[in-house]
mmCIF file with all atom_site columns, C-alpha atoms in Angstrom:
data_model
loop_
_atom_site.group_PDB
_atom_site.id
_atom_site.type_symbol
_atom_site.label_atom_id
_atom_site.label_alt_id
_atom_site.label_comp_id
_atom_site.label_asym_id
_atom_site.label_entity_id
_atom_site.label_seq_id
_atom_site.pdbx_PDB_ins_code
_atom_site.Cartn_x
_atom_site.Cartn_y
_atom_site.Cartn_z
_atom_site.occupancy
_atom_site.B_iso_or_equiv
_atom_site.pdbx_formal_charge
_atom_site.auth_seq_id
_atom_site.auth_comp_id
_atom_site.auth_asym_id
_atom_site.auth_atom_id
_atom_site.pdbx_PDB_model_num
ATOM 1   C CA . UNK R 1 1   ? 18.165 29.176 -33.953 1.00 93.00 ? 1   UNK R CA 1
ATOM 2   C CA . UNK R 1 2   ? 21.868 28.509 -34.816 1.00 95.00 ? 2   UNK R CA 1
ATOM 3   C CA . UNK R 1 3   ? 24.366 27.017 -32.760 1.00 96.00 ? 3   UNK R CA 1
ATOM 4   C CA . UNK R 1 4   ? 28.267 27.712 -33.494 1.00 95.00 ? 4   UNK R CA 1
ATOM 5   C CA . UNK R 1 5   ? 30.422 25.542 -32.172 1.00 95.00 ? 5   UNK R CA 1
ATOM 6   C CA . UNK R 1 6   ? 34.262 26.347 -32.161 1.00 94.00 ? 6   UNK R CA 1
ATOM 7   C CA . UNK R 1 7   ? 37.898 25.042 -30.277 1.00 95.00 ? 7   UNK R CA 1
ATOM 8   C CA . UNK R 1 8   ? 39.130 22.032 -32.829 1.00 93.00 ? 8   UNK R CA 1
ATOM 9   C CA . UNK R 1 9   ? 42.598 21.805 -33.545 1.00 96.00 ? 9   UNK R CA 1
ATOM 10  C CA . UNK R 1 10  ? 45.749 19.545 -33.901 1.00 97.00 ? 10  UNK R CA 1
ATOM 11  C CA . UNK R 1 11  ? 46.691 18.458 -30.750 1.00 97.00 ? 11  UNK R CA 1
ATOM 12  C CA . UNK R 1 12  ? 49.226 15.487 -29.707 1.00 97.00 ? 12  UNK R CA 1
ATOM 13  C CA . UNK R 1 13  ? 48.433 12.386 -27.527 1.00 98.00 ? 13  UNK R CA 1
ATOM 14  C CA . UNK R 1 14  ? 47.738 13.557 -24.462 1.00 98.00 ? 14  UNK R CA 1
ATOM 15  C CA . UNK R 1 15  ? 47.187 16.562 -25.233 1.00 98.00 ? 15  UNK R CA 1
ATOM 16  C CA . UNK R 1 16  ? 44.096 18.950 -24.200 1.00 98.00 ? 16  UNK R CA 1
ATOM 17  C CA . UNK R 1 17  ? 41.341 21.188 -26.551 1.00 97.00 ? 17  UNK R CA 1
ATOM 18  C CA . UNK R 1 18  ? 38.661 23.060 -24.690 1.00 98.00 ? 18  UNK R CA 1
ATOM 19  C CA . UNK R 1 19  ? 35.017 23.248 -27.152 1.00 98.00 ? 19  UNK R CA 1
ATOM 20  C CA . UNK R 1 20  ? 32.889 25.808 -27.192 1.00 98.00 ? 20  UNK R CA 1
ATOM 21  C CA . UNK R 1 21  ? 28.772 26.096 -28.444 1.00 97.00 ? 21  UNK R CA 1
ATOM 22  C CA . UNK R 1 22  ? 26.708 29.154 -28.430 1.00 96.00 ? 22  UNK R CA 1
ATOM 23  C CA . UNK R 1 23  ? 23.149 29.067 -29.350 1.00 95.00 ? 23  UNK R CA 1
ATOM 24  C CA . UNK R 1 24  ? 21.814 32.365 -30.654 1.00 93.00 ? 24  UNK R CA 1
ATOM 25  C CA . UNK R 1 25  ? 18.461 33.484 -32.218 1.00 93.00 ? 25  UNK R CA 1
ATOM 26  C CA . UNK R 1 26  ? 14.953 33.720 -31.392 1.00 93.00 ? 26  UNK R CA 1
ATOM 27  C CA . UNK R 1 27  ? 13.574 31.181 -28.721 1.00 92.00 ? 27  UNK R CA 1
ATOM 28  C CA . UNK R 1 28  ? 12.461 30.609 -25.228 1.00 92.00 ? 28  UNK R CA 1
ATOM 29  C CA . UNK R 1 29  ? 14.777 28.178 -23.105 1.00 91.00 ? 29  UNK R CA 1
ATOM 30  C CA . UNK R 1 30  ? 17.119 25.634 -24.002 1.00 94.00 ? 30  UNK R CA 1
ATOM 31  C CA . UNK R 1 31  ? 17.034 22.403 -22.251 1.00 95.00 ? 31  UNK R CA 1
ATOM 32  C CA . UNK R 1 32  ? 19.823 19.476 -22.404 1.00 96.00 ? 32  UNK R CA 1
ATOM 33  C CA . UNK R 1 33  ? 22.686 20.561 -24.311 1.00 97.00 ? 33  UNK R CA 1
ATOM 34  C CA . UNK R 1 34  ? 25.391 17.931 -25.541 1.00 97.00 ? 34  UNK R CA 1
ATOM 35  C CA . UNK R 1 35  ? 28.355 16.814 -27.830 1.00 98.00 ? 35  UNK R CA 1
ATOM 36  C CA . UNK R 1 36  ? 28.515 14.345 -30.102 1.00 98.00 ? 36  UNK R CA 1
ATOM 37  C CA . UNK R 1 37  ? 31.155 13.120 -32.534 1.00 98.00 ? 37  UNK R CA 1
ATOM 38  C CA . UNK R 1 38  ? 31.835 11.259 -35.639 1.00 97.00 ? 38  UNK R CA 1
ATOM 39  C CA . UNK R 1 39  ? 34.829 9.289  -36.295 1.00 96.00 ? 39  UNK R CA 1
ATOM 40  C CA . UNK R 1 40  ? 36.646 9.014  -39.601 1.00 93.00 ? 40  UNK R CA 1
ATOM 41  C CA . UNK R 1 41  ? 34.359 6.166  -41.554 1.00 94.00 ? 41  UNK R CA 1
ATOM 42  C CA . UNK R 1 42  ? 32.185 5.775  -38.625 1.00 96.00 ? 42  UNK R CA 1
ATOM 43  C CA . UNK R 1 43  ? 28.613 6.703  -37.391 1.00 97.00 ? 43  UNK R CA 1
ATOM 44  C CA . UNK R 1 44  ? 28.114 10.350 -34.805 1.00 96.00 ? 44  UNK R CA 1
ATOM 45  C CA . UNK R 1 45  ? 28.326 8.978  -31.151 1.00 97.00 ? 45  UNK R CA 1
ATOM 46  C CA . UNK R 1 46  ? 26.870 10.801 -28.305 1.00 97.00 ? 46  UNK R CA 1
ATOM 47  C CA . UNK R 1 47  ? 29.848 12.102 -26.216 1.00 98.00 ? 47  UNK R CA 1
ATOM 48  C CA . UNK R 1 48  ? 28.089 14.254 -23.334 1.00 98.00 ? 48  UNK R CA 1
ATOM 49  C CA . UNK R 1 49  ? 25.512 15.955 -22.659 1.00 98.00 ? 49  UNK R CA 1
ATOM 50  C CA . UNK R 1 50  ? 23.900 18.216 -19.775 1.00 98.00 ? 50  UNK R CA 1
ATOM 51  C CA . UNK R 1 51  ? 20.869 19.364 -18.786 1.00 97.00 ? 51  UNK R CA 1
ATOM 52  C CA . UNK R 1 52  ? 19.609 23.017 -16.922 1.00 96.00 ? 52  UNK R CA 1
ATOM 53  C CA . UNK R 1 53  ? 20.739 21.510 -13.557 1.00 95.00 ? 53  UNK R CA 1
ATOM 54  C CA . UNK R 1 54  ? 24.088 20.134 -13.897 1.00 96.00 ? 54  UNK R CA 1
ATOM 55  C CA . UNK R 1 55  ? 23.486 16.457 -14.457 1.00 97.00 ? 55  UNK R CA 1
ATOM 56  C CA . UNK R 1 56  ? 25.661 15.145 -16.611 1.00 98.00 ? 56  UNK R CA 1
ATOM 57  C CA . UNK R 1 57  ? 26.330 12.217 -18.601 1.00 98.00 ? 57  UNK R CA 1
ATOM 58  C CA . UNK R 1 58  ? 29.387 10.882 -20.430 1.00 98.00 ? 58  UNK R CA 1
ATOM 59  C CA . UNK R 1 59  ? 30.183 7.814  -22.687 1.00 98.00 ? 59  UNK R CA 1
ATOM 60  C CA . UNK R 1 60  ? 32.215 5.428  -21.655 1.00 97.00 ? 60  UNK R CA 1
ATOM 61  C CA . UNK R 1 61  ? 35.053 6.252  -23.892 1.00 97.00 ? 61  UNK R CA 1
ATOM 62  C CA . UNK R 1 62  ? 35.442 9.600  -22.767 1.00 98.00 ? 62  UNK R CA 1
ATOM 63  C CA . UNK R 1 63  ? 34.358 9.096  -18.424 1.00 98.00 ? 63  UNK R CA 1
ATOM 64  C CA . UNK R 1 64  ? 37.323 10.871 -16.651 1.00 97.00 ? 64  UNK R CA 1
ATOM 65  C CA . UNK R 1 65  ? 39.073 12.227 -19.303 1.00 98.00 ? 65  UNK R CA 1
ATOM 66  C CA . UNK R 1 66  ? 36.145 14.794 -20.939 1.00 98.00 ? 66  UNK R CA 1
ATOM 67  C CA . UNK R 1 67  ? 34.280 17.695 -18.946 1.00 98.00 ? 67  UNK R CA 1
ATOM 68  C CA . UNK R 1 68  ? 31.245 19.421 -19.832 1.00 98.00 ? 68  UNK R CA 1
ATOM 69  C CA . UNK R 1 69  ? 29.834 22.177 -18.544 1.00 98.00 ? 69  UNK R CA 1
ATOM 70  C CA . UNK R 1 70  ? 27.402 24.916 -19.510 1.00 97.00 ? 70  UNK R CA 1
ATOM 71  C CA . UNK R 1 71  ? 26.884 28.995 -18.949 1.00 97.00 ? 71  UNK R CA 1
ATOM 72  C CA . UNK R 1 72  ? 22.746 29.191 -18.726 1.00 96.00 ? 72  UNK R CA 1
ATOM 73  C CA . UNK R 1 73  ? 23.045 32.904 -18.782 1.00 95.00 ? 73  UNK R CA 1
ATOM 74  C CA . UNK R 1 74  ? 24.758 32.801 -22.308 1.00 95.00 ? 74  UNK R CA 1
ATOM 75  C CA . UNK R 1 75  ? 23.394 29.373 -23.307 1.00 95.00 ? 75  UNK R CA 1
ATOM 76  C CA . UNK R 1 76  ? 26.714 28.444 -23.963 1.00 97.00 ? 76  UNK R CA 1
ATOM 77  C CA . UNK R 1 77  ? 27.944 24.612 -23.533 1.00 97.00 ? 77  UNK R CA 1
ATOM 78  C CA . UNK R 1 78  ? 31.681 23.378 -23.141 1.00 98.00 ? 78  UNK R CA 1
ATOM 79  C CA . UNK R 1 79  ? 33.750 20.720 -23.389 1.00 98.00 ? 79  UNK R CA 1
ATOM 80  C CA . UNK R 1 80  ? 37.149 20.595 -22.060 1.00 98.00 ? 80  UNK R CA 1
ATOM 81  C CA . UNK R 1 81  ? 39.034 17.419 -23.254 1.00 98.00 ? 81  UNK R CA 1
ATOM 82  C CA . UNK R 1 82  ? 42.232 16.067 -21.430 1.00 98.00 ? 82  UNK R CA 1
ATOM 83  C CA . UNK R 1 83  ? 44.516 13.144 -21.838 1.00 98.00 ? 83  UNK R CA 1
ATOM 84  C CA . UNK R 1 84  ? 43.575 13.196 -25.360 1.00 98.00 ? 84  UNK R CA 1
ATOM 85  C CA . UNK R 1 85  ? 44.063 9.836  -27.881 1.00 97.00 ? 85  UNK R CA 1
ATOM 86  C CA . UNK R 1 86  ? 44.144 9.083  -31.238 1.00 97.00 ? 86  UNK R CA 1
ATOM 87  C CA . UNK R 1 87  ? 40.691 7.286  -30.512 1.00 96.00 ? 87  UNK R CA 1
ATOM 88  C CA . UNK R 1 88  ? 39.410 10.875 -30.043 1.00 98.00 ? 88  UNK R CA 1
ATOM 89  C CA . UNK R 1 89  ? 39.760 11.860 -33.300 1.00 98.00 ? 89  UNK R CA 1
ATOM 90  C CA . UNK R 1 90  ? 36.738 13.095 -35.353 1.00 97.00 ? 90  UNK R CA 1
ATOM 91  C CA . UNK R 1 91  ? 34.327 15.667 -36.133 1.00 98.00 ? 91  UNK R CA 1
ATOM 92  C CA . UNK R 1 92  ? 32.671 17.168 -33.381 1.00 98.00 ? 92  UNK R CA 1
ATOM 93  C CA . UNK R 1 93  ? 29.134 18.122 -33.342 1.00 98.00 ? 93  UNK R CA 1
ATOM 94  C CA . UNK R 1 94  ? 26.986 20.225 -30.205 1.00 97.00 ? 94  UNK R CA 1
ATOM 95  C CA . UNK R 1 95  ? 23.425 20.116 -29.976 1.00 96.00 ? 95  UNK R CA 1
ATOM 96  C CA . UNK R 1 96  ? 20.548 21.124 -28.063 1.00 97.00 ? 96  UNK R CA 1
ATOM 97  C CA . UNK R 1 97  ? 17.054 21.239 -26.700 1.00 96.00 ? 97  UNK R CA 1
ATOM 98  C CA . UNK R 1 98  ? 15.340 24.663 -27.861 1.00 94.00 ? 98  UNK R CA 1
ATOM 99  C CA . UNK R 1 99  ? 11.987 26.134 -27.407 1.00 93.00 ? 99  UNK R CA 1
ATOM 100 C CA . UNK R 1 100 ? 11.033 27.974 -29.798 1.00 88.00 ? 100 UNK R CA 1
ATOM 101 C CA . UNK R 1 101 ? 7.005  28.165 -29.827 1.00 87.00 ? 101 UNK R CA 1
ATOM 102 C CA . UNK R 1 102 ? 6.493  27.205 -26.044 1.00 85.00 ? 102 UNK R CA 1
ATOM 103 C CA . UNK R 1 103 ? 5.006  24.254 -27.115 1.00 87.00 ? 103 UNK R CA 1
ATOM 104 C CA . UNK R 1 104 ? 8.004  21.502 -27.343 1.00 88.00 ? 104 UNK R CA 1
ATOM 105 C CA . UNK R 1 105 ? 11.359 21.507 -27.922 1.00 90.00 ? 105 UNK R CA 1
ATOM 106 C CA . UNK R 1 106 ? 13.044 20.940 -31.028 1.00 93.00 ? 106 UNK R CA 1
ATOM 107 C CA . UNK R 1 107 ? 16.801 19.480 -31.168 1.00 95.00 ? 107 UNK R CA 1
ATOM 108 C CA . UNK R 1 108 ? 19.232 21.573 -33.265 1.00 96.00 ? 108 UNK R CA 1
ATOM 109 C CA . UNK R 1 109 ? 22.923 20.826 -34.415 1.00 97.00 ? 109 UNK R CA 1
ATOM 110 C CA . UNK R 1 110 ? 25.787 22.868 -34.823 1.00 95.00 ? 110 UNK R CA 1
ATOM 111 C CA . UNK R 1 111 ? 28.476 23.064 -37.749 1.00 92.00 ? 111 UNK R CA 1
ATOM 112 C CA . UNK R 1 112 ? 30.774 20.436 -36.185 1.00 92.00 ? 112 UNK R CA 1
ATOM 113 C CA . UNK R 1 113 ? 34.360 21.597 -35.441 1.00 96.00 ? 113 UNK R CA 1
ATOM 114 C CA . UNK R 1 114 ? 37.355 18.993 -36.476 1.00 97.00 ? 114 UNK R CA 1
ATOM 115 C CA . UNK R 1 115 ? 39.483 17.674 -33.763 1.00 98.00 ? 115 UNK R CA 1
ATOM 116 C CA . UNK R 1 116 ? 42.836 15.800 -34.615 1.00 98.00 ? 116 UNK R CA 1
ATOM 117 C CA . UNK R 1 117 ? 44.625 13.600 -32.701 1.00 98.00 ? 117 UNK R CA 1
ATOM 118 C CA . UNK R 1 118 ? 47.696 12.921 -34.008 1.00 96.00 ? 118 UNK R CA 1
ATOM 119 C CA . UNK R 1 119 ? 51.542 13.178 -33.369 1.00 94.00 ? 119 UNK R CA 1
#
């Protein structure tokens, strides 16, 4: 299973970047699917993350601003970003949920794309 994450950039305050995560190889389903990020010098934060359904979840930091979203049909997961800061600035990582064996499911991580803040 890989997942390939793309979408990081330079971008000014306020600014907006749109994320994109595609899982691809062998495997069954793929349950929650989510975004995390790590800050210059600091530990990976969960960001969002969604399940099959629809329900979402977002921190705090990033409630009203961020929106993800998800294509089941190509097991792809989003995340647009708006009203971007300097706060947002990091390396972003997606991960999900995969089945692989129909017995559990095992969480996998992709490359992390960079996203820059900055004017």
């Amino acid at each position: 299973v890989q997942l390939q994450a793309s979408g990081g950039g330079l971008v000014q305050p306020g600014g907006s970047l749109q994320l994109s995560c595609g899982a691809s190889g062998r495997f069954n389903s793929v349950n929650v699917m989510g975004w995390y990020r790590q800050p210059p010098g600091k530990q990976r934060e969960m960001v969002a993350t969604i399940t099959t359904g629809g329900l979402t979840w977002y921190s705090d930091s990033v409630k009203g601003r961020f929106t993800i979203s998800r294509d089941n049909a190509k097991n792809m997961v989003y995340l647009e970003m708006d009203s971007l800061k300097p706060g947002d600035t990091g390396t972003y990582y997606c991960n999900a949920d995969v089945d692989t064996d129909g017995y559990r499911f095992d969480v996998y991580w992709g490359q992390g794309t960079q996203v820059t803040v900055s004017s």
